[in-house]
Structure formats: C-alpha cells, structure tokens
Amino acid sequence: MEDSNSVLLEAELALVDGAVDYTGQPAVRSKSGYWRSAWFIIGPLKQSTATSAENVNIWAGTASLLPILGAFIADSFLGRYRTIILASLIYILGLSLLTLSAMLPSLIKSKCQVDSTFIFCSQHSQVILFFISLYLVAIGQSGHKPCVQAFGADQFDDKHPKELIARSSFFNWWYFTMVGVCSATILVLTYIQDNYSWVIGFGIPCVVMIIGLIVFMLGTMTYRFNIKDNDKSPFLRIGRVFVSAVRNWRTTLPSTSIEEESGGIVLCQASTQFNFLNKALLTPKGSKEDETCTLNEVEEAKAVLRLIPIWATTLVYGIVFAQVSTFFTKQGKSMERTIFPGFDIPPASLQTITGIAIVLICPVYDRIFVPVTRSLTGIPSGITMLQRIGTGIFLSIFTVVVAALVEIKRLKTAQ
C-alpha cells in the first residue's frame, strides 16, 4: 500500500503545475519542456546616406513598436504558439517578396538625381514592392519578438529549483545563439550581396526561415503550454484601471476603503506609490460589481508606471544602437577594407564586431561570472535583471565616447 502511494506521489510531482502538453493533458516534467523543447525554439536603391539612414531608422522603430500589438494578439486571442506560426508565415511572405523585388532592377531602370549627379536608379514599382515586403517582415517580427523567447522560457518551470536556474541560463544562451547566427549571417550575406547577387542574398534567409518554421513545429509534441485562465488580457486589465481611476477622480477615498476592497489585506509598502490609482478600487453608483477593479489589477497598473523610467532610458540607448546599422556602415565605406588583393570586407559586415564581442563574452558571463556572483548574492541569475540592464547602459556610454573620438579623427583626416 505504501509503495502504491509513493508511486502516485511521484506521478503527481512529475506533473508541471499550470502547464499542459500539445493534447491539452497535464504536462509531464520528464517528457516535456526544459532544454529538449528550448532547442527547437531557438545599396541597390541608390539612395543618399541621409535618406537610407532615415528609412532604416523608421523601419527599425516600426519593427520595435509592432511587438506591442503582437503581444496583445498573443495574450488575448491566439496564444504564443499560434502567434509564432502565423508570424512565421508572414515573415516568409515578406522575405519572398524581398527576393522578388531584387529581381526587378534587371528589367527596367531609369535615371534619377542623387547628390547633384545623374545615375541609374531603381524603378518606382520596385521601390514600392521593396518597402511593402520590408514592412511585412516587420509585421512578422511583431509576432516573433514578444513570443518566441517567452515561449522558450515557458518550457522551464520557475517553481522547480533546477529548471529555475536553467531558465536564467536559457536567456544567456538564447542571446548567444541569436547574436552568433546573426553575425555569421551578416558576414556571409553581405559578401554575397556585394559580390554576387541580391536575389541570392534575400533568397537564403527566406529558405532558412522556412526550415526554421519546420524545425519549430517538429518540437510540438514536447512543448508545454500555459493553461489559459479566464482573466482578461493584461492590456485590457491595466487600461481599465486607468479608466476607472479617471472616472473616480472626484471621489474622496476613505482611509478604510482600500482595506475593505482588498478583503482586509493591508497594502504593502510599495503600494503607497501612485495612490491616485487606488480610486479604481471604488465602485461608482450605478456600476455593476464585476466592473470594479481588483487590488491585483491596480498593482499591475502601478508596476507598469514603475517601468516607465526603465523604458525611457532604453529609448536613449536605442539611438546609440541605431548607429551600428546606419552611420557606422557609412564610416566603413571610407575605410581601407582590403585584407589581401582581390578581397575587400563589405562595409555592412563591420556590424558583426558587436556580435563577435557578445559571442565571446556570453560563455564567460554564463560559466564564470554568474556562478561567482550567485555564491555572493544568493540570486539564481547572479545579479538582478535591473542590474544587468543598468550595467549594459553604463558600458554603452564608453562605447559612444570612443566612437565620437574615432569620428573626430576621421573628419580631421578627411579634411
């Protein structure tokens, strides 16, 4: 009898709380998630430098904002798994049209004026198709960015000690793999595009994306899927708090109201911030009881407001990061890039220097820095996420200073 009870106990412990497999059954720890699932997840337009940089920054900004919409769709309607598949199909469509747009210049070319000189430039139809396909890729990214990495993290149970540590390591190796592959891709594709064909340069990512989607779907039987509760989307919950607080802004908040609304639970010290949102806990006359915001919803809204300083800081960092793909490439065109006769390094390949540095530093960070700091701080990830962000932004200051000194020297040499 004791043996049968121990078997049942082991079976219960083997299930992952709050997760199901692809059939909707409770996820078994030994057969789903963890690293086994994480492996599956893991010039020609002849525009001026200013115009090219402007178009690149507009596209990059759009691609950075659209994930908000992608996250909303994933959380409210499709879920991360379906959103990834749909986004991948849109991604493939965009890359296919990019390949097609690169085939058009060989048909018809017209003269246009760039920098006071007349040169052959691309036809308007090709430019239109190019930008349509480029923004389709941005839409595809909007489903990938908020979902792929998060879905990979879902494969690790944060309530299990071993998987919690592995989850922190997953983010490091995710970034390591992504940057490593992107760096190799830039090196190979820029050389192909500069020396052979843009059609091949766009066609290769399209084929790789198709293969990536197939590999992702092959892991379906091993994935863990979070159980979707009846709660509304986080966007809707947080938005409702602000709307309710505005509606009740004339209402005086008694000192005992919050405690009554929270079922007698005293608010924590952090909840003393943004007290104006506490008015969302009140029920206006004529409103239904279920329209009243809960204490958890109010705390979620306050957490979003606390994130605004971090978001504002990263916006400034985005300006620095944009220089790599725009101005640094322009600098590279004026540099001596010949290693040996007949072989010139493409200017765009200079973007890989950042990636190569990350590839070299990530293993050192994960295998040396994290274990050492973990023994000192007791935090599974070594240091907190906020400390990691702050350190990265602090180091970027020195990067910009060095880049400015190099540009001063370059301008003096050019004069």
PDB file of C-alpha atoms in Angstrom, residues 97-340:
ATOM      1  CA  LEU A  97       8.628  39.466 -51.860  1.00  0.00           C
ATOM      2  CA  LEU A  98      12.035  40.917 -50.962  1.00  0.00           C
ATOM      3  CA  THR A  99      13.625  38.300 -53.197  1.00  0.00           C
ATOM      4  CA  LEU A 100      11.181  39.204 -55.958  1.00  0.00           C
ATOM      5  CA  SER A 101      11.912  42.929 -55.580  1.00  0.00           C
ATOM      6  CA  ALA A 102      15.621  42.230 -56.050  1.00  0.00           C
ATOM      7  CA  MET A 103      14.835  40.561 -59.380  1.00  0.00           C
ATOM      8  CA  LEU A 104      13.068  43.633 -60.821  1.00  0.00           C
ATOM      9  CA  PRO A 105      16.046  46.010 -61.385  1.00  0.00           C
ATOM     10  CA  SER A 106      17.296  43.868 -64.263  1.00  0.00           C
ATOM     11  CA  LEU A 107      14.086  44.619 -66.187  1.00  0.00           C
ATOM     12  CA  ILE A 108      13.816  48.416 -66.392  1.00  0.00           C
ATOM     13  CA  LYS A 109      15.971  51.189 -64.948  1.00  0.00           C
ATOM     14  CA  SER A 110      15.540  54.941 -65.089  1.00  0.00           C
ATOM     15  CA  LYS A 111      17.756  57.954 -64.417  1.00  0.00           C
ATOM     16  CA  CYS A 112      17.467  59.956 -61.215  1.00  0.00           C
ATOM     17  CA  GLN A 113      19.460  62.639 -59.430  1.00  0.00           C
ATOM     18  CA  VAL A 114      21.473  61.866 -56.290  1.00  0.00           C
ATOM     19  CA  ASP A 115      23.978  64.340 -54.841  1.00  0.00           C
ATOM     20  CA  SER A 116      23.823  66.639 -57.919  1.00  0.00           C
ATOM     21  CA  THR A 117      24.679  63.792 -60.322  1.00  0.00           C
ATOM     22  CA  PHE A 118      22.519  61.655 -62.563  1.00  0.00           C
ATOM     23  CA  ILE A 119      22.832  57.886 -62.106  1.00  0.00           C
ATOM     24  CA  PHE A 120      20.768  54.826 -62.870  1.00  0.00           C
ATOM     25  CA  CYS A 121      18.358  54.077 -60.040  1.00  0.00           C
ATOM     26  CA  SER A 122      15.547  51.685 -59.307  1.00  0.00           C
ATOM     27  CA  GLN A 123      12.088  51.970 -60.767  1.00  0.00           C
ATOM     28  CA  HIS A 124       9.248  53.206 -58.529  1.00  0.00           C
ATOM     29  CA  SER A 125       7.433  49.866 -58.731  1.00  0.00           C
ATOM     30  CA  GLN A 126      10.487  48.082 -57.384  1.00  0.00           C
ATOM     31  CA  VAL A 127      10.868  50.586 -54.539  1.00  0.00           C
ATOM     32  CA  ILE A 128       7.187  50.200 -53.611  1.00  0.00           C
ATOM     33  CA  LEU A 129       7.418  46.397 -53.636  1.00  0.00           C
ATOM     34  CA  PHE A 130      10.639  46.544 -51.624  1.00  0.00           C
ATOM     35  CA  PHE A 131       9.146  48.636 -48.834  1.00  0.00           C
ATOM     36  CA  ILE A 132       5.900  46.631 -48.765  1.00  0.00           C
ATOM     37  CA  SER A 133       7.877  43.426 -48.328  1.00  0.00           C
ATOM     38  CA  LEU A 134      10.161  45.076 -45.775  1.00  0.00           C
ATOM     39  CA  TYR A 135       7.228  46.113 -43.586  1.00  0.00           C
ATOM     40  CA  LEU A 136       5.699  42.648 -43.960  1.00  0.00           C
ATOM     41  CA  VAL A 137       8.919  41.401 -42.382  1.00  0.00           C
ATOM     42  CA  ALA A 138       8.378  43.955 -39.585  1.00  0.00           C
ATOM     43  CA  ILE A 139       4.866  42.566 -39.038  1.00  0.00           C
ATOM     44  CA  GLY A 140       6.342  39.072 -38.897  1.00  0.00           C
ATOM     45  CA  GLN A 141       8.837  40.265 -36.312  1.00  0.00           C
ATOM     46  CA  SER A 142       5.981  41.690 -34.249  1.00  0.00           C
ATOM     47  CA  GLY A 143       4.802  38.146 -33.588  1.00  0.00           C
ATOM     48  CA  HIS A 144       8.261  36.691 -33.117  1.00  0.00           C
ATOM     49  CA  LYS A 145       9.855  39.184 -30.740  1.00  0.00           C
ATOM     50  CA  PRO A 146       7.326  39.005 -27.874  1.00  0.00           C
ATOM     51  CA  CYS A 147       6.508  35.306 -28.254  1.00  0.00           C
ATOM     52  CA  VAL A 148       9.459  33.140 -29.319  1.00  0.00           C
ATOM     53  CA  GLN A 149      11.759  33.895 -26.405  1.00  0.00           C
ATOM     54  CA  ALA A 150       8.857  33.921 -23.929  1.00  0.00           C
ATOM     55  CA  PHE A 151       7.584  30.595 -25.281  1.00  0.00           C
ATOM     56  CA  GLY A 152      11.064  29.153 -24.845  1.00  0.00           C
ATOM     57  CA  ALA A 153      11.100  30.374 -21.238  1.00  0.00           C
ATOM     58  CA  ASP A 154       7.696  28.714 -20.717  1.00  0.00           C
ATOM     59  CA  GLN A 155       9.410  25.352 -21.137  1.00  0.00           C
ATOM     60  CA  PHE A 156      11.148  25.869 -17.780  1.00  0.00           C
ATOM     61  CA  ASP A 157       9.139  25.654 -14.559  1.00  0.00           C
ATOM     62  CA  ASP A 158      10.070  28.590 -12.313  1.00  0.00           C
ATOM     63  CA  LYS A 159       8.768  26.632  -9.299  1.00  0.00           C
ATOM     64  CA  HIS A 160      11.325  23.850  -9.829  1.00  0.00           C
ATOM     65  CA  PRO A 161      14.818  24.724  -8.434  1.00  0.00           C
ATOM     66  CA  LYS A 162      16.794  23.026 -11.204  1.00  0.00           C
ATOM     67  CA  GLU A 163      14.640  24.417 -14.003  1.00  0.00           C
ATOM     68  CA  LEU A 164      14.674  27.901 -12.450  1.00  0.00           C
ATOM     69  CA  ILE A 165      18.475  28.032 -12.747  1.00  0.00           C
ATOM     70  CA  ALA A 166      18.288  26.587 -16.267  1.00  0.00           C
ATOM     71  CA  ARG A 167      15.727  29.218 -17.208  1.00  0.00           C
ATOM     72  CA  SER A 168      18.139  32.013 -16.344  1.00  0.00           C
ATOM     73  CA  SER A 169      20.843  30.273 -18.354  1.00  0.00           C
ATOM     74  CA  PHE A 170      18.419  29.855 -21.264  1.00  0.00           C
ATOM     75  CA  PHE A 171      18.201  33.618 -21.790  1.00  0.00           C
ATOM     76  CA  ASN A 172      22.004  33.898 -21.918  1.00  0.00           C
ATOM     77  CA  TRP A 173      22.384  31.088 -24.437  1.00  0.00           C
ATOM     78  CA  TRP A 174      19.391  32.340 -26.413  1.00  0.00           C
ATOM     79  CA  TYR A 175      21.093  35.693 -26.870  1.00  0.00           C
ATOM     80  CA  PHE A 176      24.432  33.995 -27.538  1.00  0.00           C
ATOM     81  CA  THR A 177      22.931  31.850 -30.305  1.00  0.00           C
ATOM     82  CA  MET A 178      20.908  34.681 -31.816  1.00  0.00           C
ATOM     83  CA  VAL A 179      23.845  37.081 -31.958  1.00  0.00           C
ATOM     84  CA  GLY A 180      26.233  34.393 -33.201  1.00  0.00           C
ATOM     85  CA  VAL A 181      23.931  33.362 -36.032  1.00  0.00           C
ATOM     86  CA  CYS A 182      23.151  36.981 -36.931  1.00  0.00           C
ATOM     87  CA  SER A 183      26.854  37.840 -37.045  1.00  0.00           C
ATOM     88  CA  ALA A 184      27.609  34.876 -39.300  1.00  0.00           C
ATOM     89  CA  THR A 185      24.625  35.781 -41.458  1.00  0.00           C
ATOM     90  CA  ILE A 186      25.782  39.377 -41.884  1.00  0.00           C
ATOM     91  CA  LEU A 187      29.284  38.235 -42.853  1.00  0.00           C
ATOM     92  CA  VAL A 188      28.048  35.729 -45.425  1.00  0.00           C
ATOM     93  CA  LEU A 189      25.096  37.625 -46.863  1.00  0.00           C
ATOM     94  CA  THR A 190      26.834  40.990 -47.181  1.00  0.00           C
ATOM     95  CA  TYR A 191      29.626  39.313 -49.129  1.00  0.00           C
ATOM     96  CA  ILE A 192      27.101  37.532 -51.371  1.00  0.00           C
ATOM     97  CA  GLN A 193      25.062  40.693 -51.896  1.00  0.00           C
ATOM     98  CA  ASP A 194      28.108  42.836 -52.695  1.00  0.00           C
ATOM     99  CA  ASN A 195      29.889  40.351 -54.950  1.00  0.00           C
ATOM    100  CA  TYR A 196      27.237  38.045 -56.397  1.00  0.00           C
ATOM    101  CA  SER A 197      23.515  38.786 -56.255  1.00  0.00           C
ATOM    102  CA  TRP A 198      20.931  40.435 -54.023  1.00  0.00           C
ATOM    103  CA  VAL A 199      18.453  37.815 -55.193  1.00  0.00           C
ATOM    104  CA  ILE A 200      20.565  35.093 -53.584  1.00  0.00           C
ATOM    105  CA  GLY A 201      21.178  37.330 -50.565  1.00  0.00           C
ATOM    106  CA  PHE A 202      17.438  37.669 -49.912  1.00  0.00           C
ATOM    107  CA  GLY A 203      16.575  34.131 -51.008  1.00  0.00           C
ATOM    108  CA  ILE A 204      18.822  32.432 -48.453  1.00  0.00           C
ATOM    109  CA  PRO A 205      17.060  33.976 -45.394  1.00  0.00           C
ATOM    110  CA  CYS A 206      13.707  33.007 -46.926  1.00  0.00           C
ATOM    111  CA  VAL A 207      14.759  29.356 -47.235  1.00  0.00           C
ATOM    112  CA  VAL A 208      16.286  29.387 -43.738  1.00  0.00           C
ATOM    113  CA  MET A 209      13.055  30.836 -42.321  1.00  0.00           C
ATOM    114  CA  ILE A 210      11.050  28.020 -43.909  1.00  0.00           C
ATOM    115  CA  ILE A 211      13.425  25.453 -42.396  1.00  0.00           C
ATOM    116  CA  GLY A 212      13.194  27.205 -39.014  1.00  0.00           C
ATOM    117  CA  LEU A 213       9.398  27.011 -39.046  1.00  0.00           C
ATOM    118  CA  ILE A 214       9.557  23.295 -39.854  1.00  0.00           C
ATOM    119  CA  VAL A 215      12.021  22.668 -37.009  1.00  0.00           C
ATOM    120  CA  PHE A 216       9.836  24.657 -34.608  1.00  0.00           C
ATOM    121  CA  MET A 217       6.771  22.575 -35.492  1.00  0.00           C
ATOM    122  CA  LEU A 218       8.741  19.332 -35.081  1.00  0.00           C
ATOM    123  CA  GLY A 219       9.030  20.100 -31.370  1.00  0.00           C
ATOM    124  CA  THR A 220       5.264  20.486 -30.891  1.00  0.00           C
ATOM    125  CA  MET A 221       4.853  17.163 -29.084  1.00  0.00           C
ATOM    126  CA  THR A 222       7.413  18.170 -26.433  1.00  0.00           C
ATOM    127  CA  TYR A 223       6.201  21.706 -25.695  1.00  0.00           C
ATOM    128  CA  ARG A 224       4.494  22.868 -22.531  1.00  0.00           C
ATOM    129  CA  PHE A 225       1.580  25.247 -22.947  1.00  0.00           C
ATOM    130  CA  ASN A 226       0.453  27.514 -20.125  1.00  0.00           C
ATOM    131  CA  ILE A 227      -3.128  26.961 -19.041  1.00  0.00           C
ATOM    132  CA  LYS A 228      -5.143  29.953 -20.207  1.00  0.00           C
ATOM    133  CA  ASP A 229      -7.300  31.248 -17.376  1.00  0.00           C
ATOM    134  CA  ASN A 230     -10.408  33.368 -17.666  1.00  0.00           C
ATOM    135  CA  ASP A 231      -8.557  36.588 -16.881  1.00  0.00           C
ATOM    136  CA  LYS A 232      -8.688  39.375 -19.409  1.00  0.00           C
ATOM    137  CA  SER A 233      -5.685  40.488 -21.398  1.00  0.00           C
ATOM    138  CA  PRO A 234      -3.089  42.399 -19.327  1.00  0.00           C
ATOM    139  CA  PHE A 235      -3.533  45.344 -21.689  1.00  0.00           C
ATOM    140  CA  LEU A 236      -7.277  45.418 -21.028  1.00  0.00           C
ATOM    141  CA  ARG A 237      -6.864  44.958 -17.268  1.00  0.00           C
ATOM    142  CA  ILE A 238      -4.315  47.747 -16.948  1.00  0.00           C
ATOM    143  CA  GLY A 239      -6.251  50.055 -19.257  1.00  0.00           C
ATOM    144  CA  ARG A 240      -9.401  49.503 -17.222  1.00  0.00           C
ATOM    145  CA  VAL A 241      -7.578  50.602 -14.051  1.00  0.00           C
ATOM    146  CA  PHE A 242      -6.612  53.950 -15.566  1.00  0.00           C
ATOM    147  CA  VAL A 243     -10.120  54.495 -16.953  1.00  0.00           C
ATOM    148  CA  SER A 244     -11.707  53.715 -13.566  1.00  0.00           C
ATOM    149  CA  ALA A 245      -9.256  55.970 -11.738  1.00  0.00           C
ATOM    150  CA  VAL A 246     -10.125  58.859 -14.082  1.00  0.00           C
ATOM    151  CA  ARG A 247     -13.855  58.277 -13.613  1.00  0.00           C
ATOM    152  CA  ASN A 248     -13.478  58.321  -9.821  1.00  0.00           C
ATOM    153  CA  TRP A 249     -11.028  61.206  -9.627  1.00  0.00           C
ATOM    154  CA  ARG A 250     -13.596  63.452  -7.912  1.00  0.00           C
ATOM    155  CA  THR A 251     -14.424  60.765  -5.352  1.00  0.00           C
ATOM    156  CA  THR A 252     -12.836  61.114  -1.929  1.00  0.00           C
ATOM    157  CA  LEU A 253     -11.001  57.972  -0.911  1.00  0.00           C
ATOM    158  CA  PRO A 254     -11.706  56.991   2.738  1.00  0.00           C
ATOM    159  CA  SER A 255      -8.795  55.514   4.632  1.00  0.00           C
ATOM    160  CA  THR A 256     -10.632  52.221   5.127  1.00  0.00           C
ATOM    161  CA  SER A 257     -11.897  51.797   1.569  1.00  0.00           C
ATOM    162  CA  ILE A 258      -8.834  50.109   0.170  1.00  0.00           C
ATOM    163  CA  GLU A 259      -8.651  47.651   3.029  1.00  0.00           C
ATOM    164  CA  GLU A 260     -12.316  46.767   2.554  1.00  0.00           C
ATOM    165  CA  GLU A 261     -11.931  46.332  -1.209  1.00  0.00           C
ATOM    166  CA  SER A 262      -8.867  44.138  -0.710  1.00  0.00           C
ATOM    167  CA  GLY A 263     -10.670  41.851   1.719  1.00  0.00           C
ATOM    168  CA  GLY A 264      -8.902  43.127   4.792  1.00  0.00           C
ATOM    169  CA  ILE A 265      -5.418  42.757   3.306  1.00  0.00           C
ATOM    170  CA  VAL A 266      -3.136  45.657   4.196  1.00  0.00           C
ATOM    171  CA  LEU A 267      -1.287  47.084   1.205  1.00  0.00           C
ATOM    172  CA  CYS A 268       2.436  46.555   1.054  1.00  0.00           C
ATOM    173  CA  GLN A 269       4.906  49.426   1.348  1.00  0.00           C
ATOM    174  CA  ALA A 270       5.410  49.612  -2.453  1.00  0.00           C
ATOM    175  CA  SER A 271       1.700  50.234  -2.932  1.00  0.00           C
ATOM    176  CA  THR A 272       1.973  53.661  -1.335  1.00  0.00           C
ATOM    177  CA  GLN A 273       3.188  54.899  -4.716  1.00  0.00           C
ATOM    178  CA  PHE A 274       0.716  56.249  -7.277  1.00  0.00           C
ATOM    179  CA  ASN A 275      -2.123  56.458  -4.760  1.00  0.00           C
ATOM    180  CA  PHE A 276      -4.389  58.094  -7.346  1.00  0.00           C
ATOM    181  CA  LEU A 277      -4.796  54.653  -8.951  1.00  0.00           C
ATOM    182  CA  ASN A 278      -6.318  53.340  -5.725  1.00  0.00           C
ATOM    183  CA  LYS A 279      -9.531  55.135  -6.690  1.00  0.00           C
ATOM    184  CA  ALA A 280     -10.025  52.421  -9.311  1.00  0.00           C
ATOM    185  CA  LEU A 281     -10.944  50.118  -6.395  1.00  0.00           C
ATOM    186  CA  LEU A 282     -14.105  52.116  -5.716  1.00  0.00           C
ATOM    187  CA  THR A 283     -17.443  51.149  -7.231  1.00  0.00           C
ATOM    188  CA  PRO A 284     -19.290  54.194  -8.636  1.00  0.00           C
ATOM    189  CA  LYS A 285     -23.021  54.403  -8.134  1.00  0.00           C
ATOM    190  CA  GLY A 286     -24.926  52.609 -10.861  1.00  0.00           C
ATOM    191  CA  SER A 287     -21.992  50.374 -11.768  1.00  0.00           C
ATOM    192  CA  LYS A 288     -22.017  46.609 -11.619  1.00  0.00           C
ATOM    193  CA  GLU A 289     -19.911  44.840  -9.019  1.00  0.00           C
ATOM    194  CA  ASP A 290     -17.851  42.967 -11.646  1.00  0.00           C
ATOM    195  CA  GLU A 291     -16.843  46.297 -13.232  1.00  0.00           C
ATOM    196  CA  THR A 292     -14.804  47.192 -10.161  1.00  0.00           C
ATOM    197  CA  CYS A 293     -11.044  46.732 -10.468  1.00  0.00           C
ATOM    198  CA  THR A 294      -9.348  44.306  -8.102  1.00  0.00           C
ATOM    199  CA  LEU A 295      -6.338  45.029  -5.936  1.00  0.00           C
ATOM    200  CA  ASN A 296      -4.116  42.862  -8.149  1.00  0.00           C
ATOM    201  CA  GLU A 297      -5.166  44.808 -11.246  1.00  0.00           C
ATOM    202  CA  VAL A 298      -4.326  48.107  -9.563  1.00  0.00           C
ATOM    203  CA  GLU A 299      -0.925  46.758  -8.532  1.00  0.00           C
ATOM    204  CA  GLU A 300      -0.287  45.649 -12.121  1.00  0.00           C
ATOM    205  CA  ALA A 301      -1.008  49.186 -13.336  1.00  0.00           C
ATOM    206  CA  LYS A 302       1.351  50.618 -10.727  1.00  0.00           C
ATOM    207  CA  ALA A 303       4.054  48.192 -11.847  1.00  0.00           C
ATOM    208  CA  VAL A 304       3.711  49.488 -15.413  1.00  0.00           C
ATOM    209  CA  LEU A 305       4.212  53.065 -14.210  1.00  0.00           C
ATOM    210  CA  ARG A 306       7.336  51.974 -12.334  1.00  0.00           C
ATOM    211  CA  LEU A 307       8.717  50.588 -15.599  1.00  0.00           C
ATOM    212  CA  ILE A 308       8.430  53.917 -17.424  1.00  0.00           C
ATOM    213  CA  PRO A 309      11.862  55.220 -16.234  1.00  0.00           C
ATOM    214  CA  ILE A 310      13.465  51.996 -17.491  1.00  0.00           C
ATOM    215  CA  TRP A 311      11.679  52.271 -20.835  1.00  0.00           C
ATOM    216  CA  ALA A 312      12.699  55.927 -21.156  1.00  0.00           C
ATOM    217  CA  THR A 313      16.327  55.005 -20.541  1.00  0.00           C
ATOM    218  CA  THR A 314      16.275  52.272 -23.173  1.00  0.00           C
ATOM    219  CA  LEU A 315      14.846  54.740 -25.708  1.00  0.00           C
ATOM    220  CA  VAL A 316      18.060  56.750 -25.427  1.00  0.00           C
ATOM    221  CA  TYR A 317      20.050  53.531 -25.764  1.00  0.00           C
ATOM    222  CA  GLY A 318      18.103  52.794 -28.957  1.00  0.00           C
ATOM    223  CA  ILE A 319      19.558  55.950 -30.521  1.00  0.00           C
ATOM    224  CA  VAL A 320      23.052  54.641 -29.816  1.00  0.00           C
ATOM    225  CA  PHE A 321      22.221  51.167 -31.096  1.00  0.00           C
ATOM    226  CA  ALA A 322      20.855  52.603 -34.365  1.00  0.00           C
ATOM    227  CA  GLN A 323      24.289  53.996 -35.241  1.00  0.00           C
ATOM    228  CA  VAL A 324      25.660  50.492 -35.808  1.00  0.00           C
ATOM    229  CA  SER A 325      23.453  49.776 -38.817  1.00  0.00           C
ATOM    230  CA  THR A 326      23.482  53.318 -40.244  1.00  0.00           C
ATOM    231  CA  PHE A 327      26.364  55.693 -39.545  1.00  0.00           C
ATOM    232  CA  PHE A 328      28.961  53.021 -38.734  1.00  0.00           C
ATOM    233  CA  THR A 329      28.285  51.420 -42.116  1.00  0.00           C
ATOM    234  CA  LYS A 330      28.875  54.798 -43.790  1.00  0.00           C
ATOM    235  CA  GLN A 331      32.158  55.122 -41.882  1.00  0.00           C
ATOM    236  CA  GLY A 332      33.154  51.681 -43.114  1.00  0.00           C
ATOM    237  CA  LYS A 333      32.781  52.737 -46.740  1.00  0.00           C
ATOM    238  CA  SER A 334      35.540  55.336 -46.290  1.00  0.00           C
ATOM    239  CA  MET A 335      37.910  52.916 -44.529  1.00  0.00           C
ATOM    240  CA  GLU A 336      40.659  50.780 -46.007  1.00  0.00           C
ATOM    241  CA  ARG A 337      38.964  47.370 -46.011  1.00  0.00           C
ATOM    242  CA  THR A 338      41.343  45.326 -48.180  1.00  0.00           C
ATOM    243  CA  ILE A 339      42.831  42.352 -46.320  1.00  0.00           C
ATOM    244  CA  PHE A 340      44.656  40.955 -49.349  1.00  0.00           C
TER     245      PHE A 340
END
